Short mmCIF file of C-alpha atoms in Angstrom, two decimals:
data_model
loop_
_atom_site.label_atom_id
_atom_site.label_comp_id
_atom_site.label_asym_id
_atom_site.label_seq_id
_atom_site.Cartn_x
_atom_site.Cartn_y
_atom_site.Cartn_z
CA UNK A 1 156.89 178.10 -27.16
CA UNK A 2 156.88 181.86 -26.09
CA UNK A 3 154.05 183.87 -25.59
CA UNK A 4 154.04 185.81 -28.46
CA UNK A 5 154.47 182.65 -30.40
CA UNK A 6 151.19 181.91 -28.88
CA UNK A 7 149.17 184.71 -29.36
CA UNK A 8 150.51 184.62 -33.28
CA UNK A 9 149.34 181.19 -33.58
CA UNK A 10 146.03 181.71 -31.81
CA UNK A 11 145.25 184.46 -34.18
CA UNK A 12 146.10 183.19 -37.22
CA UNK A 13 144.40 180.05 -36.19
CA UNK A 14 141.35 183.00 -35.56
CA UNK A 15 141.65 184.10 -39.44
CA UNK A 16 141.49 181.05 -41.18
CA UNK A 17 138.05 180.15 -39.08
CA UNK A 18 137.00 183.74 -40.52
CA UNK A 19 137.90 183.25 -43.87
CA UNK A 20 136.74 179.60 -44.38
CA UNK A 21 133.20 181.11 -42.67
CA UNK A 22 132.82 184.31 -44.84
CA UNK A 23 133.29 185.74 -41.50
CA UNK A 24 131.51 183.43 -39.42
CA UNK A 25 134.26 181.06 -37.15
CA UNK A 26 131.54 178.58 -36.09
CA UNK A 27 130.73 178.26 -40.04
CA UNK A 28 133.92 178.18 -40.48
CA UNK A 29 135.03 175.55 -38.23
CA UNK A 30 132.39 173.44 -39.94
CA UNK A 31 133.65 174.01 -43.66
CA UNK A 32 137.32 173.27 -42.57
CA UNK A 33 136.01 170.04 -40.59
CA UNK A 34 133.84 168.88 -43.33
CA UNK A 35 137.14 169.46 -46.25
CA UNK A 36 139.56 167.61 -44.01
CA UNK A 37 137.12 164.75 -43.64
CA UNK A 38 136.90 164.72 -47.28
CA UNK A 39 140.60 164.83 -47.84
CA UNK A 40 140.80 161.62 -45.62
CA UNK A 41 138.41 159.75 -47.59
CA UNK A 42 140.07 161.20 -50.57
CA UNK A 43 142.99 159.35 -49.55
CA UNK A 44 142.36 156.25 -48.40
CA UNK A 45 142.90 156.86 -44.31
CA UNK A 46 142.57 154.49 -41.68
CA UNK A 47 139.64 154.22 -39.77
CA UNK A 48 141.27 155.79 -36.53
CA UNK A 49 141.98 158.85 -38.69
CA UNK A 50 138.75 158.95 -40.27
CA UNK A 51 136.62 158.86 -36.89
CA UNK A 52 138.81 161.10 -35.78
CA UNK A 53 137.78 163.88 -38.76
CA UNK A 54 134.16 162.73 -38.10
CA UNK A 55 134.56 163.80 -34.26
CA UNK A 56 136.18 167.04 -35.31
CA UNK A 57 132.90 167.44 -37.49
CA UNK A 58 130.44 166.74 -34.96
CA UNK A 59 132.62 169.01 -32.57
CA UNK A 60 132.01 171.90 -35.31
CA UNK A 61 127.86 171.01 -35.02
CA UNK A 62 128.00 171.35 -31.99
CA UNK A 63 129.16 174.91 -31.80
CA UNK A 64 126.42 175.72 -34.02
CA UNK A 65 124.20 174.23 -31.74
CA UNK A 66 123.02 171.75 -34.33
CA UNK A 67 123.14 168.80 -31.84
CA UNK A 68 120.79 165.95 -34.04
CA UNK A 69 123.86 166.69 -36.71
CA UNK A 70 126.22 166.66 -34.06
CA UNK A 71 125.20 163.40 -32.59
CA UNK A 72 124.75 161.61 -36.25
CA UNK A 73 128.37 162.65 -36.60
CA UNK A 74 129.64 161.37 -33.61
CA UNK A 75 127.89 158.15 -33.52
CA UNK A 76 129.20 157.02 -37.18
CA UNK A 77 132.50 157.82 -35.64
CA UNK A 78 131.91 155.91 -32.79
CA UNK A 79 130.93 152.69 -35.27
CA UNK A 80 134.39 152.86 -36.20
CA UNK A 81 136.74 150.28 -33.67
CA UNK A 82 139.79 151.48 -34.44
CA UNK A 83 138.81 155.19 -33.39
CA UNK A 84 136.76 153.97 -30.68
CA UNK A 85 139.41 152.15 -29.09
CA UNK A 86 142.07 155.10 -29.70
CA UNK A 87 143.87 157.18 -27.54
CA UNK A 88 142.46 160.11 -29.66
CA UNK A 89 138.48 159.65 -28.82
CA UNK A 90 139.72 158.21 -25.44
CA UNK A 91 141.30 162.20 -24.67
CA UNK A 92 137.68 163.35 -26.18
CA UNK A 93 135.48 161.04 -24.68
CA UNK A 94 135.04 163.25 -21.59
CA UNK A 95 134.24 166.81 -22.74
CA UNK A 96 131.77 164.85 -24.97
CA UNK A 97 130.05 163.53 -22.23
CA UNK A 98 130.07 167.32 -20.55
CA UNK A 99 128.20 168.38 -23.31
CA UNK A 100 125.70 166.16 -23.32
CA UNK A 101 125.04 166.46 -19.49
CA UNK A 102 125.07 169.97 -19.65
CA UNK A 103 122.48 169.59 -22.38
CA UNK A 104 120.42 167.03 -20.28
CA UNK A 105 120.97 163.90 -22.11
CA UNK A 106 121.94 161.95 -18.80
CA UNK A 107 121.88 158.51 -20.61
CA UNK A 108 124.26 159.55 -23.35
CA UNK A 109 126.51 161.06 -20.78
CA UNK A 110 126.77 158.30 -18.96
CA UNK A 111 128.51 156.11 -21.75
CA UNK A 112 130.91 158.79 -23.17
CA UNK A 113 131.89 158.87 -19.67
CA UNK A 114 132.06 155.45 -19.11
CA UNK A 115 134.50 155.33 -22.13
CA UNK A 116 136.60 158.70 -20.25
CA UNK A 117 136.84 156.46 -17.18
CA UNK A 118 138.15 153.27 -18.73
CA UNK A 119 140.80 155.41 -20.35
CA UNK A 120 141.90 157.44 -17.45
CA UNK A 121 142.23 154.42 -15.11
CA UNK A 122 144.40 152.58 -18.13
CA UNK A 123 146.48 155.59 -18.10
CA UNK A 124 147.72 155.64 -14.53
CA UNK A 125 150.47 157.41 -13.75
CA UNK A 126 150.77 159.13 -16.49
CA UNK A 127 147.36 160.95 -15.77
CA UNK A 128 146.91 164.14 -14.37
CA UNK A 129 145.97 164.19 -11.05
CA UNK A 130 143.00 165.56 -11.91
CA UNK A 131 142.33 163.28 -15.13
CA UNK A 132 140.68 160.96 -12.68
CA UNK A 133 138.63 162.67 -10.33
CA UNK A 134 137.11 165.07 -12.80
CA UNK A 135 135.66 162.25 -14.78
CA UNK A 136 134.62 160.59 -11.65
CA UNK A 137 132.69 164.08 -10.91
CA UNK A 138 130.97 163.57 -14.30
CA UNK A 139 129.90 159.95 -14.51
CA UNK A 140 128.35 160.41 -10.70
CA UNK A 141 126.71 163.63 -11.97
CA UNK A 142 125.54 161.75 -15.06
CA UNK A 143 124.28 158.74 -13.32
CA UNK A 144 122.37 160.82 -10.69
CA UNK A 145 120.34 162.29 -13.77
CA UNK A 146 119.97 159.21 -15.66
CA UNK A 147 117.90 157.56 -12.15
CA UNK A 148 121.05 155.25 -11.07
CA UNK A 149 122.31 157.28 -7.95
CA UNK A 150 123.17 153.63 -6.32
CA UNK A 151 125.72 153.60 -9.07
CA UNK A 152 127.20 156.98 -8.03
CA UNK A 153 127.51 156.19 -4.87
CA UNK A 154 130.66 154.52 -5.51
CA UNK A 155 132.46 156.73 -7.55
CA UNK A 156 131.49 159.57 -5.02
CA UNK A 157 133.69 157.57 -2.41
CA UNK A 158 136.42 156.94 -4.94
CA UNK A 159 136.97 160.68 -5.75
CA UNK A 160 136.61 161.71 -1.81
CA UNK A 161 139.41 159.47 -1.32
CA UNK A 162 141.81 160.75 -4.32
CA UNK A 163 141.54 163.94 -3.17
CA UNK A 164 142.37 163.59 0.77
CA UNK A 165 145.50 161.99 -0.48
CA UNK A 166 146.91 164.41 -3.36
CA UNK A 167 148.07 167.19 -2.34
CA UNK A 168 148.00 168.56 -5.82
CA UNK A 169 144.32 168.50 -5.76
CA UNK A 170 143.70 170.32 -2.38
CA UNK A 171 146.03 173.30 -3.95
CA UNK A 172 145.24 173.31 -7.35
CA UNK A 173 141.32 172.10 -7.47
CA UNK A 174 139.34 173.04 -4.29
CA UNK A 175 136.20 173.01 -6.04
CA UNK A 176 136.08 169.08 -5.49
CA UNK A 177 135.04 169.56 -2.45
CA UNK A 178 132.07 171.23 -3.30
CA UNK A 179 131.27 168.76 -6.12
CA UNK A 180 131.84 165.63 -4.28
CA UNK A 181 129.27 165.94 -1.59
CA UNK A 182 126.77 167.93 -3.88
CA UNK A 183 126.69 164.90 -6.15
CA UNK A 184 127.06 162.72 -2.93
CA UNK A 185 123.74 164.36 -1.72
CA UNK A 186 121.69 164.21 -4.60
CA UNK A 187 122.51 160.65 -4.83
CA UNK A 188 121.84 159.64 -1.55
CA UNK A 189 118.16 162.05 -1.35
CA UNK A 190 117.01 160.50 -4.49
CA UNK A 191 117.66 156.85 -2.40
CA UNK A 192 115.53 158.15 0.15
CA UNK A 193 118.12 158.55 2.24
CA UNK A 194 116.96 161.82 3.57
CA UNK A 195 118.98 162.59 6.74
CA UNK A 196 122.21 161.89 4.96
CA UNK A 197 121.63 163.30 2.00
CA UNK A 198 120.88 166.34 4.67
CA UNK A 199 124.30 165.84 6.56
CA UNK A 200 126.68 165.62 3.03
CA UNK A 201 124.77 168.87 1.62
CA UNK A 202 125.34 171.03 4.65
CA UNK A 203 129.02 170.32 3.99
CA UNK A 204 128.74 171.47 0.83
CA UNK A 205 126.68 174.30 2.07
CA UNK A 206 129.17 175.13 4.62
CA UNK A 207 132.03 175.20 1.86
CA UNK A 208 130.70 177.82 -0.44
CA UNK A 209 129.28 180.00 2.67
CA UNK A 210 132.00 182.60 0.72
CA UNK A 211 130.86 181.63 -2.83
CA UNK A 212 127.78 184.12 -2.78
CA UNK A 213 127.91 184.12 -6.39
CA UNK A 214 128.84 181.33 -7.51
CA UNK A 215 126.22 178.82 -9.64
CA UNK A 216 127.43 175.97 -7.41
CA UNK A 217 126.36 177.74 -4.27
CA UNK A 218 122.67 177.47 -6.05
CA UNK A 219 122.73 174.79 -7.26
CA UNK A 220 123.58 172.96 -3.70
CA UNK A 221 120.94 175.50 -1.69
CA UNK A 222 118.54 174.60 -4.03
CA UNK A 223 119.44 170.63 -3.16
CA UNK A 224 119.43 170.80 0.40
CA UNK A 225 116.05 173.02 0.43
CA UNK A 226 114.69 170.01 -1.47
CA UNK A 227 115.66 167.74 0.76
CA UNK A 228 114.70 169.95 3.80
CA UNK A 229 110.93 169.95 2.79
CA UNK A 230 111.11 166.17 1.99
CA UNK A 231 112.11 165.84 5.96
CA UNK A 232 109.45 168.86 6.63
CA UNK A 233 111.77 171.49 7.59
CA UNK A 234 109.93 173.73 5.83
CA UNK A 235 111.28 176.96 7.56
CA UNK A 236 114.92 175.61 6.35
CA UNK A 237 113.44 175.41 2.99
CA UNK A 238 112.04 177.87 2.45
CA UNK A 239 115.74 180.14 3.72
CA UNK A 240 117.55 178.30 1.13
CA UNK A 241 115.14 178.77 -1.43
CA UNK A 242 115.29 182.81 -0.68
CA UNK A 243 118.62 183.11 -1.01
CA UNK A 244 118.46 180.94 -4.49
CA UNK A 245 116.16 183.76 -5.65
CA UNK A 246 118.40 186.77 -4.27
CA UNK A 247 120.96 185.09 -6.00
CA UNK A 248 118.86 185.57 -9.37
CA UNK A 249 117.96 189.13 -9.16
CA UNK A 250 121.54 189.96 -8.04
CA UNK A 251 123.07 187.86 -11.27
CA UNK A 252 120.25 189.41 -13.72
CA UNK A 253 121.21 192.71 -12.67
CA UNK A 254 124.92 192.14 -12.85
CA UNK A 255 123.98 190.22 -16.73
CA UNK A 256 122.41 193.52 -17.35
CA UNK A 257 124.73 195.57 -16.34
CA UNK A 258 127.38 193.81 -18.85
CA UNK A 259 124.78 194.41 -21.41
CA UNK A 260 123.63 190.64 -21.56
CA UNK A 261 121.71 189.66 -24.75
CA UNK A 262 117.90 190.01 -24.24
CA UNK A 263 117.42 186.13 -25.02
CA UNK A 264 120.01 185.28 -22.15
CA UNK A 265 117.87 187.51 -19.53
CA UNK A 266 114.68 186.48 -20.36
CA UNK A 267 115.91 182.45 -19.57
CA UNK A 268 117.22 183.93 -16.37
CA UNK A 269 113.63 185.33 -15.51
CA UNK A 270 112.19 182.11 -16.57
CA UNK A 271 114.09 180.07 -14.09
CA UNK A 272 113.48 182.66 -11.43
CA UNK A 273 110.00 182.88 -11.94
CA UNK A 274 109.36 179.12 -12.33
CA UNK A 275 111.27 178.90 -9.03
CA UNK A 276 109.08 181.30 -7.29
CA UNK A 277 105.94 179.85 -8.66
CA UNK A 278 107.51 176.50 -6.94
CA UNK A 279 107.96 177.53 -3.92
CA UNK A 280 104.85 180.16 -3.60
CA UNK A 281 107.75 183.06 -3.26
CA UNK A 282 105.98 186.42 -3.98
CA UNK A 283 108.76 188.49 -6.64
#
């Protein structure tokens, strides 16, 4: 398929989200969801196909941010065997479980990742070399969240040891090496294991020492300062905690630059103001 073939497709895909919203894609989405479901009841489909337009509704919730809709959705898809044990949900399964961790629900995540692994290790070779690691990422991620880092632990060591032997992923996905021992770290502080924890997030540290701007680089500094204060290097703390909330006035100010909405900048004061408050930093 050429470019331009592309580009056509993409935007005509673009007007009939428009037109089925009244101008509104995400309301669109939903109406076109919610009429192909319909036209699958309508006619009798299997259960795979069915769960599948149930998943494409939930998807469309989702967008809209409406996630007790989205979730009600999903789960009477999931009741369905045939689409649960399908390769369709099995290629959905993981950015499902991304948006639940992103929105917190650690628990949740942990099973629509659980489902993502199962299918990416029956898939073998004919994963990506990536198809495997990434979900490992997730599930450790989730299960450090849901108060099972023992779990992650495992997976952790799994992923290290796919990526020192593809070659594929040390060109094409260098950003594992950031996630691994940030995960790794959490895992192993919230085990008490303090000094190690210490050990696998200065790697980390040491890896995005260029990635000034970069989320990740905050999210690990703020990590290891934990972790430092737990072990009462409070001086080391407290540095990584400074630079956490340079890193907020610097992205504010670039947000605001690109004319940001006002609700987006206010949760970005929030979280730099709760951090100060934290950490008795004086704005």
């Amino acid at each position: 398929m050429t470019d331009d073939m592309r580009v056509c497709g993409f935007a005509r895909h673009e007007m009939e989200l428009l037109s089925a919203g009244d101008g509104d894609r995400k309301l669109g989405r939903l109406r076109l969801a919610l009429a192909a479901f319909e036209k699958c009841v309508a006619a009798e489909g299997a259960d795979a196909q069915r769960g599948e337009a149930m998943c494409d509704i939930a998807e469309a919730y989702d967008t809209m941010n409406d996630v007790p809709a989205a979730t009600g959705w999903l789960d009477r898809a999931l009741a369905l065997d045939a689409f649960r044990t399908s390769d369709a949900w099995a290629w959905r399964s993981h950015s499902a479980a991304l948006r639940y961790l992103w929105r917190g629900d650690h628990l949740r995540a942990v099973a629509l990742a659980g489902d993502a692994l199962s299918f990416a290790r029956r898939k073998g070779a004919e994963a990506s070399e990536g198809g495997v690691i990434g979900v490992l990422v997730t599930l450790a991620d989730a299960l450090v969240g849901a108060g099972q880092p023992a779990d992650a632990l495992p997976l952790v060591s799994e992923g290290r040891a796919l990526f020192a032997r593809s070659a594929w992923l040390q060109k094409h996905s260098p950003g594992y090496l950031i996630e691994l021992p940030y995960h790794e770290g959490r895992a192993l502080a919230a085990l008490g294991q303090l000094d190690a924890a210490a050990r696998v997030l200065d790697e980390a540290e040491a890896a995005t020492a260029t990635w000034k701007e970069n989320p990740e680089r905050r999210n690990i500094l703020l990590a290891s300062a934990g972790v430092r204060r737990d072990l009462g290097q409070h001086e080391e703390a407290l540095s990584r905690v400074r630079e956490v909330d340079a890193w907020w006035d610097e992205h504010i100010a670039l947000r605001q630059k690109h004319d940001a909405e006002p609700a987006e900048l206010d949760a970005a004061r929030a979280e730099r103001d709760a951090l100060r408050r934290a950490w008795g930093l004086q704005g």
